[in-house]
PDB file of C-alpha atoms in Angstrom:
ATOM      1  CA  GLY A 209       3.116 160.435 -20.201  1.00  0.00           C
ATOM      2  CA  LEU A 210       2.675 162.912 -17.419  1.00  0.00           C
ATOM      3  CA  LEU A 211       3.692 160.630 -14.586  1.00  0.00           C
ATOM      4  CA  PRO A 212       7.275 159.543 -14.018  1.00  0.00           C
ATOM      5  CA  THR A 213       8.358 155.944 -13.833  1.00  0.00           C
ATOM      6  CA  THR A 214       8.474 154.391 -10.394  1.00  0.00           C
ATOM      7  CA  ALA A 215      11.487 155.088  -8.244  1.00  0.00           C
ATOM      8  CA  ALA A 216      12.117 151.324  -8.125  1.00  0.00           C
ATOM      9  CA  ALA A 217      12.858 151.409 -11.862  1.00  0.00           C
ATOM     10  CA  VAL A 218      15.834 153.726 -11.268  1.00  0.00           C
ATOM     11  CA  PRO A 219      19.089 151.855 -10.465  1.00  0.00           C
ATOM     12  CA  ALA A 220      19.999 152.427  -6.819  1.00  0.00           C
ATOM     13  CA  THR A 221      23.431 153.929  -7.486  1.00  0.00           C
ATOM     14  CA  LEU A 222      22.072 156.336 -10.090  1.00  0.00           C
ATOM     15  CA  HIS A 223      19.147 157.217  -7.831  1.00  0.00           C
ATOM     16  CA  ASP A 224      21.524 158.020  -4.957  1.00  0.00           C
ATOM     17  CA  SER A 225      23.736 160.071  -7.249  1.00  0.00           C
ATOM     18  CA  LEU A 226      20.831 162.169  -8.536  1.00  0.00           C
ATOM     19  CA  VAL A 227      19.437 162.670  -5.017  1.00  0.00           C
ATOM     20  CA  ALA A 228      22.888 163.843  -3.914  1.00  0.00           C
ATOM     21  CA  ARG A 229      22.984 166.376  -6.780  1.00  0.00           C
ATOM     22  CA  LEU A 230      19.610 167.757  -5.716  1.00  0.00           C
ATOM     23  CA  ASP A 231      20.699 167.852  -2.070  1.00  0.00           C
ATOM     24  CA  ARG A 232      23.664 170.022  -3.050  1.00  0.00           C
ATOM     25  CA  LEU A 233      21.142 172.627  -4.252  1.00  0.00           C
ATOM     26  CA  PRO A 234      18.881 172.982  -1.185  1.00  0.00           C
ATOM     27  CA  GLU A 235      17.506 176.340  -2.339  1.00  0.00           C
ATOM     28  CA  ALA A 236      16.473 174.802  -5.672  1.00  0.00           C
ATOM     29  CA  ARG A 237      15.380 171.325  -4.570  1.00  0.00           C
ATOM     30  CA  GLU A 238      11.761 172.257  -3.866  1.00  0.00           C
ATOM     31  CA  VAL A 239      11.492 174.039  -7.215  1.00  0.00           C
ATOM     32  CA  ALA A 240      12.743 170.870  -8.920  1.00  0.00           C
ATOM     33  CA  GLN A 241      10.146 168.818  -7.034  1.00  0.00           C
ATOM     34  CA  LEU A 242       7.333 171.170  -8.009  1.00  0.00           C
ATOM     35  CA  ALA A 243       8.520 171.213 -11.624  1.00  0.00           C
ATOM     36  CA  ALA A 244       8.649 167.401 -11.614  1.00  0.00           C
ATOM     37  CA  CYS A 245       4.908 167.353 -10.901  1.00  0.00           C
ATOM     38  CA  LEU A 246       4.366 169.351 -14.106  1.00  0.00           C
ATOM     39  CA  GLY A 247       6.221 166.835 -16.258  1.00  0.00           C
ATOM     40  CA  ARG A 248       9.448 166.305 -18.154  1.00  0.00           C
ATOM     41  CA  GLU A 249       8.869 169.650 -19.903  1.00  0.00           C
ATOM     42  CA  PHE A 250       7.153 172.719 -18.492  1.00  0.00           C
ATOM     43  CA  ASP A 251       6.527 176.415 -19.118  1.00  0.00           C
ATOM     44  CA  HIS A 252       7.890 179.122 -16.854  1.00  0.00           C
ATOM     45  CA  ARG A 253       4.498 180.831 -16.681  1.00  0.00           C
ATOM     46  CA  VAL A 254       2.744 177.677 -15.444  1.00  0.00           C
ATOM     47  CA  LEU A 255       5.438 177.017 -12.840  1.00  0.00           C
ATOM     48  CA  ALA A 256       5.249 180.649 -11.692  1.00  0.00           C
ATOM     49  CA  ALA A 257       1.461 180.422 -11.330  1.00  0.00           C
ATOM     50  CA  ILE A 258       1.729 177.604  -8.780  1.00  0.00           C
ATOM     51  CA  SER A 259       4.954 178.761  -7.159  1.00  0.00           C
ATOM     52  CA  PRO A 260       4.862 179.985  -3.526  1.00  0.00           C
ATOM     53  CA  TRP A 261       8.141 181.856  -4.080  1.00  0.00           C
ATOM     54  CA  SER A 262       8.792 185.362  -5.323  1.00  0.00           C
ATOM     55  CA  SER A 263       9.707 185.759  -8.978  1.00  0.00           C
ATOM     56  CA  ARG A 264      13.283 186.566  -7.978  1.00  0.00           C
ATOM     57  CA  GLU A 265      13.598 183.463  -5.788  1.00  0.00           C
ATOM     58  CA  LEU A 266      12.113 181.296  -8.520  1.00  0.00           C
ATOM     59  CA  GLU A 267      14.460 182.701 -11.169  1.00  0.00           C
ATOM     60  CA  ARG A 268      17.493 182.100  -8.945  1.00  0.00           C
ATOM     61  CA  ALA A 269      16.467 178.497  -8.272  1.00  0.00           C
ATOM     62  CA  LEU A 270      15.900 177.829 -11.969  1.00  0.00           C
ATOM     63  CA  ASP A 271      19.262 179.381 -12.819  1.00  0.00           C
ATOM     64  CA  LEU A 272      20.919 177.023 -10.327  1.00  0.00           C
ATOM     65  CA  LEU A 273      19.170 173.986 -11.806  1.00  0.00           C
ATOM     66  CA  VAL A 274      20.158 175.037 -15.334  1.00  0.00           C
ATOM     67  CA  GLY A 275      23.717 175.807 -14.261  1.00  0.00           C
ATOM     68  CA  SER A 276      24.063 172.416 -12.586  1.00  0.00           C
ATOM     69  CA  GLY A 277      22.951 170.648 -15.757  1.00  0.00           C
ATOM     70  CA  LEU A 278      19.726 169.253 -14.320  1.00  0.00           C
ATOM     71  CA  LEU A 279      17.519 171.437 -16.525  1.00  0.00           C
ATOM     72  CA  PHE A 280      17.740 172.756 -20.082  1.00  0.00           C
ATOM     73  CA  ARG A 281      16.195 176.153 -20.870  1.00  0.00           C
ATOM     74  CA  SER A 282      14.981 177.604 -24.143  1.00  0.00           C
ATOM     75  CA  GLY A 283      13.877 181.222 -24.360  1.00  0.00           C
ATOM     76  CA  SER A 284      13.988 183.636 -21.469  1.00  0.00           C
ATOM     77  CA  GLY A 285      11.819 185.319 -18.895  1.00  0.00           C
ATOM     78  CA  PRO A 286       8.106 184.472 -18.646  1.00  0.00           C
ATOM     79  CA  THR A 287       8.107 182.776 -22.066  1.00  0.00           C
ATOM     80  CA  ALA A 288      10.955 180.403 -21.198  1.00  0.00           C
ATOM     81  CA  ARG A 289      10.464 176.660 -21.515  1.00  0.00           C
ATOM     82  CA  TYR A 290      12.338 174.078 -19.478  1.00  0.00           C
ATOM     83  CA  ARG A 291      13.131 170.400 -19.847  1.00  0.00           C
ATOM     84  CA  PHE A 292      14.692 168.011 -17.366  1.00  0.00           C
ATOM     85  CA  LYS A 293      18.022 166.881 -18.808  1.00  0.00           C
ATOM     86  CA  HIS A 294      16.989 163.263 -18.434  1.00  0.00           C
ATOM     87  CA  ALA A 295      13.682 161.589 -17.564  1.00  0.00           C
ATOM     88  CA  LEU A 296      15.397 159.949 -14.575  1.00  0.00           C
ATOM     89  CA  VAL A 297      16.245 163.362 -13.107  1.00  0.00           C
ATOM     90  CA  ARG A 298      12.579 164.229 -13.181  1.00  0.00           C
ATOM     91  CA  ASP A 299      11.612 160.811 -11.793  1.00  0.00           C
ATOM     92  CA  VAL A 300      13.955 161.116  -8.844  1.00  0.00           C
ATOM     93  CA  ALA A 301      12.828 164.658  -8.012  1.00  0.00           C
ATOM     94  CA  TYR A 302       9.238 163.404  -8.073  1.00  0.00           C
ATOM     95  CA  ALA A 303      10.029 160.318  -5.996  1.00  0.00           C
ATOM     96  CA  THR A 304      11.533 162.428  -3.196  1.00  0.00           C
ATOM     97  CA  LEU A 305       8.102 163.943  -2.525  1.00  0.00           C
ATOM     98  CA  LEU A 306       5.886 162.375   0.116  1.00  0.00           C
ATOM     99  CA  ARG A 307       2.634 161.010  -1.297  1.00  0.00           C
ATOM    100  CA  ARG A 308       0.519 163.528   0.578  1.00  0.00           C
ATOM    101  CA  ARG A 309       2.633 166.378  -0.762  1.00  0.00           C
ATOM    102  CA  ARG A 310       2.331 165.046  -4.310  1.00  0.00           C
ATOM    103  CA  ARG A 311      -1.448 165.020  -4.064  1.00  0.00           C
ATOM    104  CA  GLU A 312      -1.439 168.574  -2.753  1.00  0.00           C
ATOM    105  CA  LEU A 313       0.804 169.826  -5.563  1.00  0.00           C
ATOM    106  CA  HIS A 314      -1.177 168.059  -8.289  1.00  0.00           C
ATOM    107  CA  GLY A 315      -4.338 169.621  -6.880  1.00  0.00           C
ATOM    108  CA  ARG A 316      -2.724 173.046  -6.972  1.00  0.00           C
ATOM    109  CA  ILE A 317      -1.638 172.498 -10.575  1.00  0.00           C
ATOM    110  CA  ALA A 318      -5.125 171.369 -11.651  1.00  0.00           C
ATOM    111  CA  ALA A 319      -6.685 174.442 -10.020  1.00  0.00           C
ATOM    112  CA  ALA A 320      -4.131 176.781 -11.645  1.00  0.00           C
ATOM    113  CA  LEU A 321      -4.685 175.278 -15.086  1.00  0.00           C
ATOM    114  CA  ALA A 322      -8.453 175.658 -14.746  1.00  0.00           C
ATOM    115  CA  THR A 323      -8.418 179.236 -13.482  1.00  0.00           C
ATOM    116  CA  SER A 324      -5.275 180.869 -14.891  1.00  0.00           C
ATOM    117  CA  PHE A 325      -4.909 178.998 -18.191  1.00  0.00           C
ATOM    118  CA  PRO A 326      -8.442 178.321 -19.444  1.00  0.00           C
ATOM    119  CA  GLU A 327      -7.244 178.129 -23.052  1.00  0.00           C
ATOM    120  CA  LEU A 328      -4.888 175.284 -22.096  1.00  0.00           C
ATOM    121  CA  ALA A 329      -7.631 173.590 -20.114  1.00  0.00           C
ATOM    122  CA  VAL A 330      -9.911 173.655 -23.162  1.00  0.00           C
ATOM    123  CA  ALA A 331      -7.243 172.559 -25.633  1.00  0.00           C
ATOM    124  CA  ARG A 332      -5.708 169.842 -23.447  1.00  0.00           C
ATOM    125  CA  PRO A 333      -8.215 168.527 -20.892  1.00  0.00           C
ATOM    126  CA  GLU A 334      -6.041 165.435 -20.468  1.00  0.00           C
ATOM    127  CA  LEU A 335      -3.607 167.611 -18.489  1.00  0.00           C
ATOM    128  CA  LEU A 336      -6.315 168.545 -16.003  1.00  0.00           C
ATOM    129  CA  ALA A 337      -7.470 164.931 -15.992  1.00  0.00           C
ATOM    130  CA  GLU A 338      -4.019 163.624 -15.087  1.00  0.00           C
ATOM    131  CA  HIS A 339      -3.385 166.181 -12.358  1.00  0.00           C
ATOM    132  CA  SER A 340      -6.906 165.739 -10.928  1.00  0.00           C
ATOM    133  CA  THR A 341      -6.376 161.972 -10.896  1.00  0.00           C
ATOM    134  CA  GLN A 342      -3.096 162.285  -9.012  1.00  0.00           C
ATOM    135  CA  ALA A 343      -4.709 164.763  -6.605  1.00  0.00           C
ATOM    136  CA  GLY A 344      -7.467 162.255  -5.801  1.00  0.00           C
ATOM    137  CA  GLU A 345     -10.128 164.580  -7.236  1.00  0.00           C
ATOM    138  CA  PHE A 346     -11.863 161.773  -9.097  1.00  0.00           C
ATOM    139  CA  ARG A 347     -15.133 163.438 -10.110  1.00  0.00           C
ATOM    140  CA  ALA A 348     -13.290 166.241 -11.857  1.00  0.00           C
ATOM    141  CA  ALA A 349     -10.791 163.792 -13.313  1.00  0.00           C
ATOM    142  CA  ILE A 350     -13.522 161.621 -14.868  1.00  0.00           C
ATOM    143  CA  ARG A 351     -15.138 164.646 -16.523  1.00  0.00           C
ATOM    144  CA  HIS A 352     -11.795 165.771 -17.922  1.00  0.00           C
ATOM    145  CA  TRP A 353     -10.926 162.264 -19.214  1.00  0.00           C
ATOM    146  CA  ARG A 354     -14.292 162.146 -20.996  1.00  0.00           C
ATOM    147  CA  GLN A 355     -13.729 165.544 -22.607  1.00  0.00           C
ATOM    148  CA  ALA A 356     -10.236 164.533 -23.669  1.00  0.00           C
ATOM    149  CA  GLY A 357     -11.672 161.358 -25.202  1.00  0.00           C
ATOM    150  CA  LEU A 358     -14.332 163.303 -27.086  1.00  0.00           C
ATOM    151  CA  ASN A 359     -11.719 165.756 -28.362  1.00  0.00           C
ATOM    152  CA  ALA A 360      -9.570 162.888 -29.639  1.00  0.00           C
ATOM    153  CA  ALA A 361     -12.580 161.291 -31.350  1.00  0.00           C
ATOM    154  CA  ARG A 362     -13.378 164.564 -33.138  1.00  0.00           C
ATOM    155  CA  ARG A 363      -9.942 164.595 -34.739  1.00  0.00           C
ATOM    156  CA  SER A 364     -10.354 160.901 -35.646  1.00  0.00           C
ATOM    157  CA  ALA A 365      -7.729 159.727 -33.143  1.00  0.00           C
ATOM    158  CA  VAL A 366     -10.024 156.892 -32.114  1.00  0.00           C
ATOM    159  CA  ARG A 367      -7.462 154.681 -30.395  1.00  0.00           C
ATOM    160  CA  GLU A 368      -6.296 157.616 -28.307  1.00  0.00           C
ATOM    161  CA  SER A 369      -9.956 158.367 -27.567  1.00  0.00           C
ATOM    162  CA  MET A 370     -10.518 154.813 -26.327  1.00  0.00           C
ATOM    163  CA  SER A 371      -7.460 154.992 -24.076  1.00  0.00           C
ATOM    164  CA  LEU A 372      -8.534 158.317 -22.542  1.00  0.00           C
ATOM    165  CA  LEU A 373     -12.115 157.175 -21.956  1.00  0.00           C
ATOM    166  CA  ARG A 374     -10.878 153.991 -20.296  1.00  0.00           C
ATOM    167  CA  ARG A 375      -8.744 156.094 -17.954  1.00  0.00           C
ATOM    168  CA  GLY A 376     -11.983 157.735 -16.853  1.00  0.00           C
ATOM    169  CA  LEU A 377     -13.827 154.436 -16.498  1.00  0.00           C
ATOM    170  CA  ALA A 378     -11.032 153.073 -14.309  1.00  0.00           C
ATOM    171  CA  LEU A 379     -11.772 155.830 -11.787  1.00  0.00           C
ATOM    172  CA  VAL A 380     -15.532 155.214 -11.565  1.00  0.00           C
ATOM    173  CA  PRO A 381     -15.201 152.632  -8.727  1.00  0.00           C
ATOM    174  CA  GLU A 382     -13.403 155.281  -6.655  1.00  0.00           C
ATOM    175  CA  LEU A 383     -16.692 157.214  -6.324  1.00  0.00           C
ATOM    176  CA  PRO A 384     -19.584 156.327  -3.990  1.00  0.00           C
ATOM    177  CA  ASP A 385     -22.439 154.430  -5.632  1.00  0.00           C
ATOM    178  CA  THR A 386     -24.784 157.322  -6.406  1.00  0.00           C
ATOM    179  CA  PRO A 387     -26.861 158.485  -9.393  1.00  0.00           C
ATOM    180  CA  GLU A 388     -24.075 160.975 -10.152  1.00  0.00           C
ATOM    181  CA  ARG A 389     -21.588 158.121 -10.507  1.00  0.00           C
ATOM    182  CA  ALA A 390     -24.000 156.235 -12.753  1.00  0.00           C
ATOM    183  CA  ARG A 391     -24.441 159.321 -14.911  1.00  0.00           C
ATOM    184  CA  LEU A 392     -20.688 159.798 -15.275  1.00  0.00           C
ATOM    185  CA  GLU A 393     -20.195 156.147 -16.209  1.00  0.00           C
ATOM    186  CA  LEU A 394     -23.101 156.279 -18.670  1.00  0.00           C
ATOM    187  CA  GLU A 395     -21.542 159.211 -20.524  1.00  0.00           C
ATOM    188  CA  LEU A 396     -18.194 157.400 -20.691  1.00  0.00           C
ATOM    189  CA  GLN A 397     -19.698 154.119 -21.904  1.00  0.00           C
ATOM    190  CA  VAL A 398     -21.678 155.817 -24.694  1.00  0.00           C
ATOM    191  CA  ALA A 399     -18.572 157.710 -25.847  1.00  0.00           C
ATOM    192  CA  LEU A 400     -16.465 154.534 -25.639  1.00  0.00           C
ATOM    193  CA  GLY A 401     -19.019 152.593 -27.694  1.00  0.00           C
ATOM    194  CA  ALA A 402     -18.808 155.162 -30.491  1.00  0.00           C
ATOM    195  CA  SER A 403     -14.994 155.146 -30.484  1.00  0.00           C
ATOM    196  CA  LEU A 404     -14.888 151.348 -30.435  1.00  0.00           C
ATOM    197  CA  MET A 405     -17.204 151.263 -33.433  1.00  0.00           C
ATOM    198  CA  ALA A 406     -14.894 153.572 -35.361  1.00  0.00           C
ATOM    199  CA  ALA A 407     -11.743 151.690 -34.368  1.00  0.00           C
ATOM    200  CA  GLN A 408     -12.730 148.025 -34.378  1.00  0.00           C
ATOM    201  CA  GLY A 409     -15.611 147.736 -36.812  1.00  0.00           C
ATOM    202  CA  GLU A 410     -19.274 147.460 -36.024  1.00  0.00           C
ATOM    203  CA  ALA A 411     -19.312 143.800 -34.960  1.00  0.00           C
ATOM    204  CA  ALA A 412     -16.666 143.895 -32.218  1.00  0.00           C
ATOM    205  CA  PRO A 413     -17.920 142.307 -28.971  1.00  0.00           C
ATOM    206  CA  GLU A 414     -16.508 145.167 -26.899  1.00  0.00           C
ATOM    207  CA  ILE A 415     -18.993 147.515 -28.564  1.00  0.00           C
ATOM    208  CA  GLY A 416     -21.918 145.420 -27.434  1.00  0.00           C
ATOM    209  CA  ALA A 417     -20.505 145.244 -23.911  1.00  0.00           C
ATOM    210  CA  ALA A 418     -20.206 149.039 -23.700  1.00  0.00           C
ATOM    211  CA  TYR A 419     -23.716 149.676 -24.967  1.00  0.00           C
ATOM    212  CA  ARG A 420     -25.268 146.923 -22.821  1.00  0.00           C
ATOM    213  CA  ARG A 421     -23.673 148.426 -19.740  1.00  0.00           C
ATOM    214  CA  ALA A 422     -24.951 151.841 -20.844  1.00  0.00           C
ATOM    215  CA  ARG A 423     -28.448 150.342 -21.196  1.00  0.00           C
ATOM    216  CA  GLN A 424     -28.293 149.008 -17.622  1.00  0.00           C
ATOM    217  CA  LEU A 425     -27.302 152.456 -16.402  1.00  0.00           C
ATOM    218  CA  CYS A 426     -30.127 154.085 -18.401  1.00  0.00           C
ATOM    219  CA  ARG A 427     -32.633 151.785 -16.747  1.00  0.00           C
ATOM    220  CA  GLY A 428     -31.298 152.558 -13.284  1.00  0.00           C
ATOM    221  CA  LEU A 429     -31.387 156.281 -13.965  1.00  0.00           C
ATOM    222  CA  ARG A 430     -34.678 156.054 -15.894  1.00  0.00           C
ATOM    223  CA  ASP A 431     -33.075 158.191 -18.565  1.00  0.00           C
ATOM    224  CA  GLU A 432     -35.506 158.034 -21.453  1.00  0.00           C
ATOM    225  CA  ALA A 433     -33.742 160.798 -23.405  1.00  0.00           C
ATOM    226  CA  ILE A 434     -30.510 158.935 -24.069  1.00  0.00           C
ATOM    227  CA  GLU A 435     -31.874 155.387 -24.071  1.00  0.00           C
ATOM    228  CA  PRO A 436     -32.883 155.347 -27.800  1.00  0.00           C
ATOM    229  CA  ALA A 437     -29.286 156.092 -28.805  1.00  0.00           C
ATOM    230  CA  VAL A 438     -28.068 153.360 -26.470  1.00  0.00           C
ATOM    231  CA  LEU A 439     -30.621 150.866 -27.804  1.00  0.00           C
ATOM    232  CA  TRP A 440     -29.492 151.724 -31.332  1.00  0.00           C
ATOM    233  CA  GLY A 441     -25.913 150.878 -30.338  1.00  0.00           C
ATOM    234  CA  VAL A 442     -27.001 147.505 -28.903  1.00  0.00           C
ATOM    235  CA  TRP A 443     -29.140 146.744 -31.983  1.00  0.00           C
ATOM    236  CA  HIS A 444     -26.452 147.821 -34.439  1.00  0.00           C
ATOM    237  CA  ASN A 445     -23.855 145.563 -32.817  1.00  0.00           C
ATOM    238  CA  HIS A 446     -26.208 142.531 -32.807  1.00  0.00           C
ATOM    239  CA  MET A 447     -27.178 143.214 -36.414  1.00  0.00           C
ATOM    240  CA  ASN A 448     -23.570 143.315 -37.582  1.00  0.00           C
ATOM    241  CA  ARG A 449     -22.800 140.138 -35.645  1.00  0.00           C
ATOM    242  CA  ALA A 450     -25.726 138.421 -37.455  1.00  0.00           C
ATOM    243  CA  GLU A 451     -27.422 137.830 -34.099  1.00  0.00           C
ATOM    244  CA  LEU A 452     -30.805 138.393 -35.678  1.00  0.00           C
ATOM    245  CA  PRO A 453     -33.163 136.990 -33.010  1.00  0.00           C
TER     246      PRO A 453
END
């Protein structure tokens, strides 16, 4: 996953040891923290796009982190790829960031991915979704989770699709109760119903629950365009459950 484990999961002595190693590299510590927001593995070009440092300063800091054994590097220059030596190294670097700073950095990463790496944003919307979620940008995050779920469904990864769509649904309560929120939830519920049907068979009760909720949202929005498809989902589930009345 994108997010590290909680700091509490890291044994105290190991945590203190890793923090001490980072503290011995003050000129590279902030680079390690920023890289930790990107994930266990990251590309040089993405890190450089969100970096506030000059290319020379960034290269020096990365060299120090590689030399100290905290990072592995493959390739060189702008095409280099990095990996934290151990997931716990990444977790500790991430945990040393204040929550407000984390949100700021995740927001910067989401913006950079959308503007500087549109091909990555299209191919892997779950990356934007995760960073937008951690930045507290919930509207954008929900849209990206939905797109990621649709992408997974298209390649027949229906269980992955369900998981991604549910990530989006979990964020819906974070938004004010407006027609926009209802619209976002409606789109997620319809997509989830289709993925559930593919994964669990046409009679699963969860399918009916998704489509019934979608029908409620249609009524509230007075959306007559999508309602026939939603009604079909409700009917199809009842039919396959032999609930004929």
